[in-house]
Every structure is written in C-alpha cells, then in structure tokens.
Short mmCIF file of C-alpha atoms and ligand atoms in Angstrom, two decimals:
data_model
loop_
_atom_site.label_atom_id
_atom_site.label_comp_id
_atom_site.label_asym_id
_atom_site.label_seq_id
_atom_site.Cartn_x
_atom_site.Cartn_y
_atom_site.Cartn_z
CA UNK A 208 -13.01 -8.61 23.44
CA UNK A 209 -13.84 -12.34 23.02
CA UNK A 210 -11.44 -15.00 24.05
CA UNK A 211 -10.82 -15.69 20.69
CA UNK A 212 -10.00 -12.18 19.29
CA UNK A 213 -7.67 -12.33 22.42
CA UNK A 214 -5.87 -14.97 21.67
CA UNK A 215 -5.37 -13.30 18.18
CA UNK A 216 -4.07 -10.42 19.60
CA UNK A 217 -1.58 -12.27 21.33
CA UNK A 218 -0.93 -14.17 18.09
CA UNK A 219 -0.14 -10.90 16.26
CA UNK A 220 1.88 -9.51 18.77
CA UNK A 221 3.89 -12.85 18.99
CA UNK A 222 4.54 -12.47 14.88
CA UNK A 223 4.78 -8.45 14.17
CA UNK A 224 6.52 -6.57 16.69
CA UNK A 225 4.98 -3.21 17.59
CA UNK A 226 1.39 -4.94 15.80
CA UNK A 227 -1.06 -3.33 18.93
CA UNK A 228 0.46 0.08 18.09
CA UNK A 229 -0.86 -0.18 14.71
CA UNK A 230 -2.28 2.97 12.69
CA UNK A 231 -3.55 4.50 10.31
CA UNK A 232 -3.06 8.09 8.65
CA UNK A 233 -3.20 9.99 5.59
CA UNK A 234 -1.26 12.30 3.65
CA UNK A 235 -1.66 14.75 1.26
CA UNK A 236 0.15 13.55 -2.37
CA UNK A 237 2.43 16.24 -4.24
CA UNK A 238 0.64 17.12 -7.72
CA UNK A 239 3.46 18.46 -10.52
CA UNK A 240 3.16 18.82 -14.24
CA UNK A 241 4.71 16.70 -16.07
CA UNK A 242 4.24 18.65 -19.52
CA UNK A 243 2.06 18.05 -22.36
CA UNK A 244 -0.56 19.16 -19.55
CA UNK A 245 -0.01 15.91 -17.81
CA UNK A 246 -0.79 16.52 -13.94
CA UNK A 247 0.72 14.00 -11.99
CA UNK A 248 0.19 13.09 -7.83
CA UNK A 249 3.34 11.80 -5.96
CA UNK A 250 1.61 10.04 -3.01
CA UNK A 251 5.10 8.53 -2.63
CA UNK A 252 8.13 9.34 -1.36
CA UNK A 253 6.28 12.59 0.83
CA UNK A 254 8.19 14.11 3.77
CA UNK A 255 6.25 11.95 6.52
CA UNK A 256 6.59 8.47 4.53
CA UNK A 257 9.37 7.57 2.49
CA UNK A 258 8.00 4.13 1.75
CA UNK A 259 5.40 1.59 2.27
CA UNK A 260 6.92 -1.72 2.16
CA UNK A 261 9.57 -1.82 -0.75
CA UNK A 262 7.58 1.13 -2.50
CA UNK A 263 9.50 3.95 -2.82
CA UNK A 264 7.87 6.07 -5.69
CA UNK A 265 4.10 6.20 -6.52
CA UNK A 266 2.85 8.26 -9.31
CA UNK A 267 -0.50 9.01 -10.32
CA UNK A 268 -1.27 10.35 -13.50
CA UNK A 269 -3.79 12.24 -15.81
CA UNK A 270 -6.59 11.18 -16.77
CA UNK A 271 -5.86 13.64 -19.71
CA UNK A 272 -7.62 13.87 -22.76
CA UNK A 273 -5.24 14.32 -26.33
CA UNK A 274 -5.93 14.72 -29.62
CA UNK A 275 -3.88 13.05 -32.28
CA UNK A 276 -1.69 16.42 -32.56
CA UNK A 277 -1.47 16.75 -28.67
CA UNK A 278 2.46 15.81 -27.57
CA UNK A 279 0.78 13.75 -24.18
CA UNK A 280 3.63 11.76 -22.45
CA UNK A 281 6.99 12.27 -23.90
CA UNK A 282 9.73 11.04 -21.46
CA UNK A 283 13.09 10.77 -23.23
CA UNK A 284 16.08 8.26 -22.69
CA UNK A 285 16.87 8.17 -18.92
CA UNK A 286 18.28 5.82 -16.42
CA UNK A 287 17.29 3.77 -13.11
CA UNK A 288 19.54 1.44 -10.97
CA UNK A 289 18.51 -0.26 -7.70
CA UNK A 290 14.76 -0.17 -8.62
CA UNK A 291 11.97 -2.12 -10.70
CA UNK A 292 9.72 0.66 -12.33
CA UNK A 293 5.65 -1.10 -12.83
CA UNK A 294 3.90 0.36 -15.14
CA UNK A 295 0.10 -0.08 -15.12
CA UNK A 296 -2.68 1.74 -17.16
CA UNK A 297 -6.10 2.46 -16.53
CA UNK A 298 -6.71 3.87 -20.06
CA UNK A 299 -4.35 4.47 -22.87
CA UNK A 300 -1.37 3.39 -23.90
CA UNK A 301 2.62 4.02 -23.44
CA UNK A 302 5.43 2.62 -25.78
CA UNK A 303 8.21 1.22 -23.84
CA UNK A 304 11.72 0.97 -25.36
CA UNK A 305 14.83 0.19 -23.19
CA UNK A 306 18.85 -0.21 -23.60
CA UNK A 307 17.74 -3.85 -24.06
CA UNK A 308 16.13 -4.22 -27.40
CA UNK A 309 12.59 -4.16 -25.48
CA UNK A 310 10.05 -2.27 -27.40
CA UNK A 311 6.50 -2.63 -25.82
CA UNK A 312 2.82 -1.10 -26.41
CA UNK A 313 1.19 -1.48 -22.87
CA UNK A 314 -2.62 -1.23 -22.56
CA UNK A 315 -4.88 -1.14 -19.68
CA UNK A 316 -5.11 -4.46 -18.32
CA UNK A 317 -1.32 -5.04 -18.83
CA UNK A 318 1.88 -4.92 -17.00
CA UNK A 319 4.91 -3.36 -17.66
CA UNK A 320 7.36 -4.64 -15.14
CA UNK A 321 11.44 -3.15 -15.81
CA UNK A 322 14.18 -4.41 -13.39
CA UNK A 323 16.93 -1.61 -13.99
CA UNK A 324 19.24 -3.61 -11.51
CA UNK A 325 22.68 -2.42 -11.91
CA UNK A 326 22.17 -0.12 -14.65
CA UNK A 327 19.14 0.36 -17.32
CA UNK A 328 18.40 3.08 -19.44
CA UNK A 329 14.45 3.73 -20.97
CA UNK A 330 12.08 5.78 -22.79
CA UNK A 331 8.41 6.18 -22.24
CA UNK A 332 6.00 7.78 -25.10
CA UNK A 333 1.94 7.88 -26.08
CA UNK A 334 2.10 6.57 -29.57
CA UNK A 335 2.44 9.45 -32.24
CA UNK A 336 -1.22 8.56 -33.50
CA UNK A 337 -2.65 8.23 -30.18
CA UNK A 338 -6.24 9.66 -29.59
CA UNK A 339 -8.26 9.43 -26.80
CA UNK A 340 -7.73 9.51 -22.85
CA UNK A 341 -3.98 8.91 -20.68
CA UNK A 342 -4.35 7.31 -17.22
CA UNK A 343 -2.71 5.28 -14.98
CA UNK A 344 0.08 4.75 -12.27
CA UNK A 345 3.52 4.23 -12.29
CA UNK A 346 5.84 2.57 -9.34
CA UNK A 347 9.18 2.02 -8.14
CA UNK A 348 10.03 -0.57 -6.17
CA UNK A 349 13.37 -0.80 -4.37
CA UNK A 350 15.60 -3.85 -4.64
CA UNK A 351 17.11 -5.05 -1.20
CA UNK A 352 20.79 -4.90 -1.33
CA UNK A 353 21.46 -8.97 -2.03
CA UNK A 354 19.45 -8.03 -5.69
CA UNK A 355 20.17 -4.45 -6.66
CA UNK A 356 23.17 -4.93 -8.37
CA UNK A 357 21.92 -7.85 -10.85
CA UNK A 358 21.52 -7.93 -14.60
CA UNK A 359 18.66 -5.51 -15.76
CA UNK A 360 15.41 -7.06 -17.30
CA UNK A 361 12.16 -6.19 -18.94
CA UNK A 362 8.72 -7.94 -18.40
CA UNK A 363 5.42 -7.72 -19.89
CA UNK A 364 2.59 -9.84 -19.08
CA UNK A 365 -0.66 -9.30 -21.16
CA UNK A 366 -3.26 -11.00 -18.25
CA UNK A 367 -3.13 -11.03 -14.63
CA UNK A 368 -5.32 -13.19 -11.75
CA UNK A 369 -8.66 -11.22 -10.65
CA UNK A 370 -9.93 -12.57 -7.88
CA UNK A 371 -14.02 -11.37 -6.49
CA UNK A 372 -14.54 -10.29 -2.84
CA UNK A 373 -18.01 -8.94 -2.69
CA UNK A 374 -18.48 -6.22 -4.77
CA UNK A 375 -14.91 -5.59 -5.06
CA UNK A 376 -13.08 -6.82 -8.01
CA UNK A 377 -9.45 -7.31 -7.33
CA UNK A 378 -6.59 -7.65 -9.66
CA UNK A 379 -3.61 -8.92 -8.40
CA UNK A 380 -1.05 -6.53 -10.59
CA UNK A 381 2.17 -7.68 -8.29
CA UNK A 382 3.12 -10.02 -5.73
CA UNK A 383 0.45 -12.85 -4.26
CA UNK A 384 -2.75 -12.41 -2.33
CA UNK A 385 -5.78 -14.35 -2.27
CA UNK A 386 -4.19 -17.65 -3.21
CA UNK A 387 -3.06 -16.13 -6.64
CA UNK A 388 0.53 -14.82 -7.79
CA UNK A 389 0.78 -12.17 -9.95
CA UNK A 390 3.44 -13.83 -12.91
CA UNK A 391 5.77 -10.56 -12.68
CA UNK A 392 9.31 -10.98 -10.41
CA UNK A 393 9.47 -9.50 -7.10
CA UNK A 394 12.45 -9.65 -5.45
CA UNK A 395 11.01 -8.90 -1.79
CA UNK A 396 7.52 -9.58 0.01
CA UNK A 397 5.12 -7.60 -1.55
CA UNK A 398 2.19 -6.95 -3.49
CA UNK A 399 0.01 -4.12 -5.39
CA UNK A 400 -3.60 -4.69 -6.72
CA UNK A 401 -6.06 -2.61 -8.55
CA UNK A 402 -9.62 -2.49 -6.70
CA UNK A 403 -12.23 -1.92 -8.58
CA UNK A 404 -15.17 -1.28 -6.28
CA UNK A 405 -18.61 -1.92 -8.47
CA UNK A 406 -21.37 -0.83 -6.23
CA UNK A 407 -21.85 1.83 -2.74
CA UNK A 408 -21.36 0.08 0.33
CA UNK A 409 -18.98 -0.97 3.39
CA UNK A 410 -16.68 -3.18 1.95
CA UNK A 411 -13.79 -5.23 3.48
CA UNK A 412 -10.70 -6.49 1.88
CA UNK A 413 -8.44 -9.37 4.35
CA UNK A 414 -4.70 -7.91 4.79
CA UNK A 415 -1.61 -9.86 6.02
CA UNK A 416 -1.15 -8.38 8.96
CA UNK A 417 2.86 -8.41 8.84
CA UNK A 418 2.51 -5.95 5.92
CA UNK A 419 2.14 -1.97 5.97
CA UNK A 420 -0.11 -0.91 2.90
CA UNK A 421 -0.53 2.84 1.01
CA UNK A 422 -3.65 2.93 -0.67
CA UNK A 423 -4.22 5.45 -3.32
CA UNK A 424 -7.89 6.24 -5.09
CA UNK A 425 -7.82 6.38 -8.72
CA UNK A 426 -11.47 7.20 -9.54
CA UNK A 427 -14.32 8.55 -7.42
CA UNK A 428 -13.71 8.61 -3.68
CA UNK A 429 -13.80 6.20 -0.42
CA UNK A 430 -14.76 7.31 3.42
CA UNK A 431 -12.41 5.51 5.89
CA UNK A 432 -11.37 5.96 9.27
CA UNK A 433 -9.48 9.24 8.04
CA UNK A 434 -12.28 10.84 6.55
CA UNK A 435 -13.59 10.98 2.55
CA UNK A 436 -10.26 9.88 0.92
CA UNK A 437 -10.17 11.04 -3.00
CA UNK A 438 -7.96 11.51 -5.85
CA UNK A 439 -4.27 13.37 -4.35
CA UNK A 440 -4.47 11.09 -0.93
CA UNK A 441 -2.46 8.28 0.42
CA UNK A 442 -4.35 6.13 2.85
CA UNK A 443 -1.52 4.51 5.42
CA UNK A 444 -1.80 1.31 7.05
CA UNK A 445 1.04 0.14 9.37
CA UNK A 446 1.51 -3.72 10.26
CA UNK A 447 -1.20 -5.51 12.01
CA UNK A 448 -4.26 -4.67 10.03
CA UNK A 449 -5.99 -7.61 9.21
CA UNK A 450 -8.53 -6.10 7.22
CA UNK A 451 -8.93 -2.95 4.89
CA UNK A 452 -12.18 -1.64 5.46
CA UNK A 453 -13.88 1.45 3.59
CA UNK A 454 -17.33 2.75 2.55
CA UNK A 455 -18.03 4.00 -1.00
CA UNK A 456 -21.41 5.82 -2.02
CA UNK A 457 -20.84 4.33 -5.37
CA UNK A 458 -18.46 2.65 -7.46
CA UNK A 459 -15.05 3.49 -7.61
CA UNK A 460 -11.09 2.59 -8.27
CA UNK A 461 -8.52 2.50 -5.93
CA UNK A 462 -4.48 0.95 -6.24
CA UNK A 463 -3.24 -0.61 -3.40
CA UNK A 464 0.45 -0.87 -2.02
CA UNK A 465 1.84 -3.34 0.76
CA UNK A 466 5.00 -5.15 2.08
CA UNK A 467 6.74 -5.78 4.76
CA UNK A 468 8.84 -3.03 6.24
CA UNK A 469 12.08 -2.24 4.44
CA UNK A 470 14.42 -2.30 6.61
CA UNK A 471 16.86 -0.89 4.89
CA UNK A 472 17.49 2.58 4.97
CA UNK A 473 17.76 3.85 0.90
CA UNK A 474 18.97 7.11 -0.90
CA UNK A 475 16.82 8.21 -3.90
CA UNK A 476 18.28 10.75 -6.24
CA UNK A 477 16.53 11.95 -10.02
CA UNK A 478 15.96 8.06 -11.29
CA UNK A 479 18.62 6.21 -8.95
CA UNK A 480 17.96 4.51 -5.72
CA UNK A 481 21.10 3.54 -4.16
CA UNK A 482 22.77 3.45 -0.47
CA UNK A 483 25.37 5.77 -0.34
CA UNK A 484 26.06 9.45 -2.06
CA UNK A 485 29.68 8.01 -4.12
CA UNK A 486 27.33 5.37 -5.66
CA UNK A 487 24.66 7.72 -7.09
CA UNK A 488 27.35 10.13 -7.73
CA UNK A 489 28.91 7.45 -9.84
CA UNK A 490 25.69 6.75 -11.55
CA UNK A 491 25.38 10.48 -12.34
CA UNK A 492 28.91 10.53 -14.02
CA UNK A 493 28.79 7.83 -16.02
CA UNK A 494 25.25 8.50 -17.18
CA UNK A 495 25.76 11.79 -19.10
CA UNK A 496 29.43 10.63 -20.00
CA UNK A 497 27.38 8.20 -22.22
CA UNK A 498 29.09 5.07 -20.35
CA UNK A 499 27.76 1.78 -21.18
CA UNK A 500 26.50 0.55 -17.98
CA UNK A 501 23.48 2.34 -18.77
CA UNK A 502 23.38 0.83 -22.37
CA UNK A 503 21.15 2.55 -25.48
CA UNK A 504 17.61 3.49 -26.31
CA UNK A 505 18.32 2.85 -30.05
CA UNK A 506 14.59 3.11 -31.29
CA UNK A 507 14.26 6.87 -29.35
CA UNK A 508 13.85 8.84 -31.68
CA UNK A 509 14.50 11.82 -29.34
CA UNK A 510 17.30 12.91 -27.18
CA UNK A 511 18.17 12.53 -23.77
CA UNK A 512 17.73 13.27 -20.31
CA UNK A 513 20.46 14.77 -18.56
CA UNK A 514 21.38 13.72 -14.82
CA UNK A 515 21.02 17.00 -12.43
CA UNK A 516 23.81 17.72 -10.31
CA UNK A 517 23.77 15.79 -7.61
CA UNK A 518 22.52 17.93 -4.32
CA UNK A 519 21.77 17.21 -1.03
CA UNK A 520 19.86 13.64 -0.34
CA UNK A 521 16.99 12.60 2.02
CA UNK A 522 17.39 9.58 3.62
CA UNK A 523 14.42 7.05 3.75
CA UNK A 524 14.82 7.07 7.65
MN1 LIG B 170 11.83 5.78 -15.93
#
C-alpha cells in the first residue's frame, strides 16, 4: 500500500466508523405476482437487509408485454405515511392520482416523486388504451422522524441531470452525485441513479464513501466481486467504498441505491412505515374507517384497498 492510499485509509477511518470492515454481499430478491401477470422482485426489505441508507422498499417490475385489452397494473386507492414512494419507468407508462388533486401520466425518463408524510392516499394504473411494454422500479424511502409527520406532497419532474463516466451513462433520478442534484426533495442524505452501461468492459463508478449502496440490474447482467449479478439480485455495498466497480460483456441497465446509514430503527406494515405498533395500528383504523387523514382518490374510478389486520412486525434492526 502506497503512502498515499495509507494516509487515505486513515482518512476514512477518521470520517466513517467501522470504514476498514467494509463489505460487500448479495442477496437473492423475493419475486411475487402482482396480477395482470405482472412479476415483480423485492430486492428490498429481505430478511438479511432491511435497508440501504433511507431505502426501505425496492421493487422491480415486469418488463411485461399488454395488449390494449390486457388489465396490466391496476393498484386501487391505498395509503402510505412516513415514506416518499419514487416512481421511475424504464418503458411504459402509469397514471398517478392522489387524495391531493394530483393526476399524472409518468413516462420513462420521468419522475414521480409522492411524500405521503402524515397521511396520503393514491392510485396507480396503465392507461386503459395502453399498448405496448410495462417496466420499471418503484421505491420507498423512509422519512427520519423530525419529517415524517409533515404535510403530504406530490412531485413530478419531466428531465433529470445525466452525467457521462466512460461508457456509463448516469442519470441522477434522486439526491446529488457528480456535482449535479436531482430537482426532487429528499429529506435525508441520499441518492438513486439509473446506469445505463453502453458497451462490455470493466467499468468504475466514484462512491462517497460514508454511504452504503444496493445496486439492482435492470437489463442484461454485471460480474462483480460476488459473482455474475442479474435480474432478482441485490448487490450490497457497506460504507467505505470509494468506488463501484463491475465488468459487463455488453451493454446493460442497472438502478443504484445509497445513503448514509439510517439510524433509526423503523416498523413497516402493508403501505405504512412508522415507529411503534399503536401508530400503524392507528393508521390501520382510520384508513378503512374512511377517516380523512388519508384524504380521497376522487378520479379512481375503482374501489379500494383494504388495510390487513395488523400482525406481527419486523423490526428494521
Ligand atoms: Mn402506493
């Protein structure tokens, strides 16, 4: 080890406690049906990780192919507190409509950003006349405790920085990196980026090493120090990586994760995140006594989602 590379070591260990101990691992995602024939993989929250950084639900989903009479994605009225759900497509398109007025076509390229905050209720649809192929990710981020209990919001931004390292092409879908800032509101260190890789090759993408990162791959495949990572993986990188380095025999996609370490420990129950039982309990209650914290999806056309009964809950720690 040079004297320099030394002394960065010591920097590291100085700034992110636990940094020399840092690892990597992988773990299989859980794949479900979501109906309509649309397979989804959780690669977040799994038994072994709960979260990476304030991430606390990662969903892959399709690609799926639909014909004009095909239902597709059909998610009636439902609530979220405590969380912002991101929405991002890699073909497609979703309607949005929330207790808020918002009614939103997303398309790949786009963001869908929803703070639920202290009470939110949405709907998520393909378009009745929608032809053609369903793909993309969806997100949850949890909201430390000073923010979870603020006024819910919608956000949709059409464009988002894309920034060129090698033959990686890097959009910045949340958070900063790179000298660029995603325009959507985050309400704790983070970010997420798509990476689309255009050619085979090692390739190396810098890190802030006081962040943990989950990355999943959304087309093709990637070999890293875990072996040939594809579709139904998460790739886990504690703190102190400096630099996310894979091989590709071609091009690919991949989504990538990161934050710093949330320290606080969270409940997660059906579409609530929360820190103690009474509170989701309460959210449960009101939400199929119709109360208005969680507002109304006028524009649904359908019904709505009913709130399980409450069972046991897994803490994030
Ligand atoms: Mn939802």
């Amino acid at each position: 080890m040079s004297k320099m590379d030394e002394e960065r070591e010591e920097q590291i260990k100085r700034c992110v406690p636990g940094a020399l101990e840092r690892e990597t691992a992988s773990y299989e995602a859980k794949e479900k049906e979501l109906g309509g024939g649309l397979k989804i993989r959780r690669a977040l929250p799994l038994a072994k990780r709960r979260l990476v950084g304030p991430f606390c639900f990662l969903d892959h989903f399709g690609p799926l192919d639909l014909e004009p009479s095909d239902e597709g994605m059909d998610v009636a009225s439902h609530p979220h507190i405590g969380l912002q759900t991101v929405t991002w497509l890699i073909n497609g398109s979703i309607l949005h409509r929330d207790s808020l007025g918002s009614e939103q076509l997303i398309r790949p390229g786009q963001l869908n950003v929803m703070t639920a905050g202290h009470g939110i209720s949405h709907s998520e649809e393909t378009p009745d006349d929608f032809e053609g192929n369903l793909h993309g990710v969806q997100l949850w981020v949890a909201l430390p405790d000073g923010e979870r209990h603020r006024e819910p919001a919608f956000e949709h931004h059409k464009q988002l920085p894309c920034v060129t390292r090698g033959a990686l092409d890097v959009t910045i879908v949340v958070g900063r990196a790179f000298g660029e800032a995603s325009p959507s509101t985050a309400y704790s260190p983070q970010v997420a980026m798509e990476i689309m890789v255009n050619e085979a090759g090692a390739h190396q993408l810098e890190l802030d090493p006081l962040f943990e990162y989950g990355v999943i791959v959304l087309e093709e495949s990637m070999e890293t120090d875990r072996g040939k990572i594809g579709a139904g993986t998460l790739y886990y990188m504690s703190t102190g990586h400096e630099c996310f380095e894979f091989t590709t025999s071609g091009a690919a996609r991949l989504f990538l994760v990161g934050g710093a370490v949330f320290e606080e420990e969270i409940l997660m129950f059906w579409n609530f995140v929360a820190r103690t039982r009474d509170e989701i309990v309460e959210a449960s209650d009101q939400w199929n006594a119709n109360h208005e914290r969680f507002g109304e999806v006028k524009a649904y056309p359908g019904g709505r989602l009913n709130a399980p009964e409450v069972g046991p809950i897994r803490p994030s720690k």
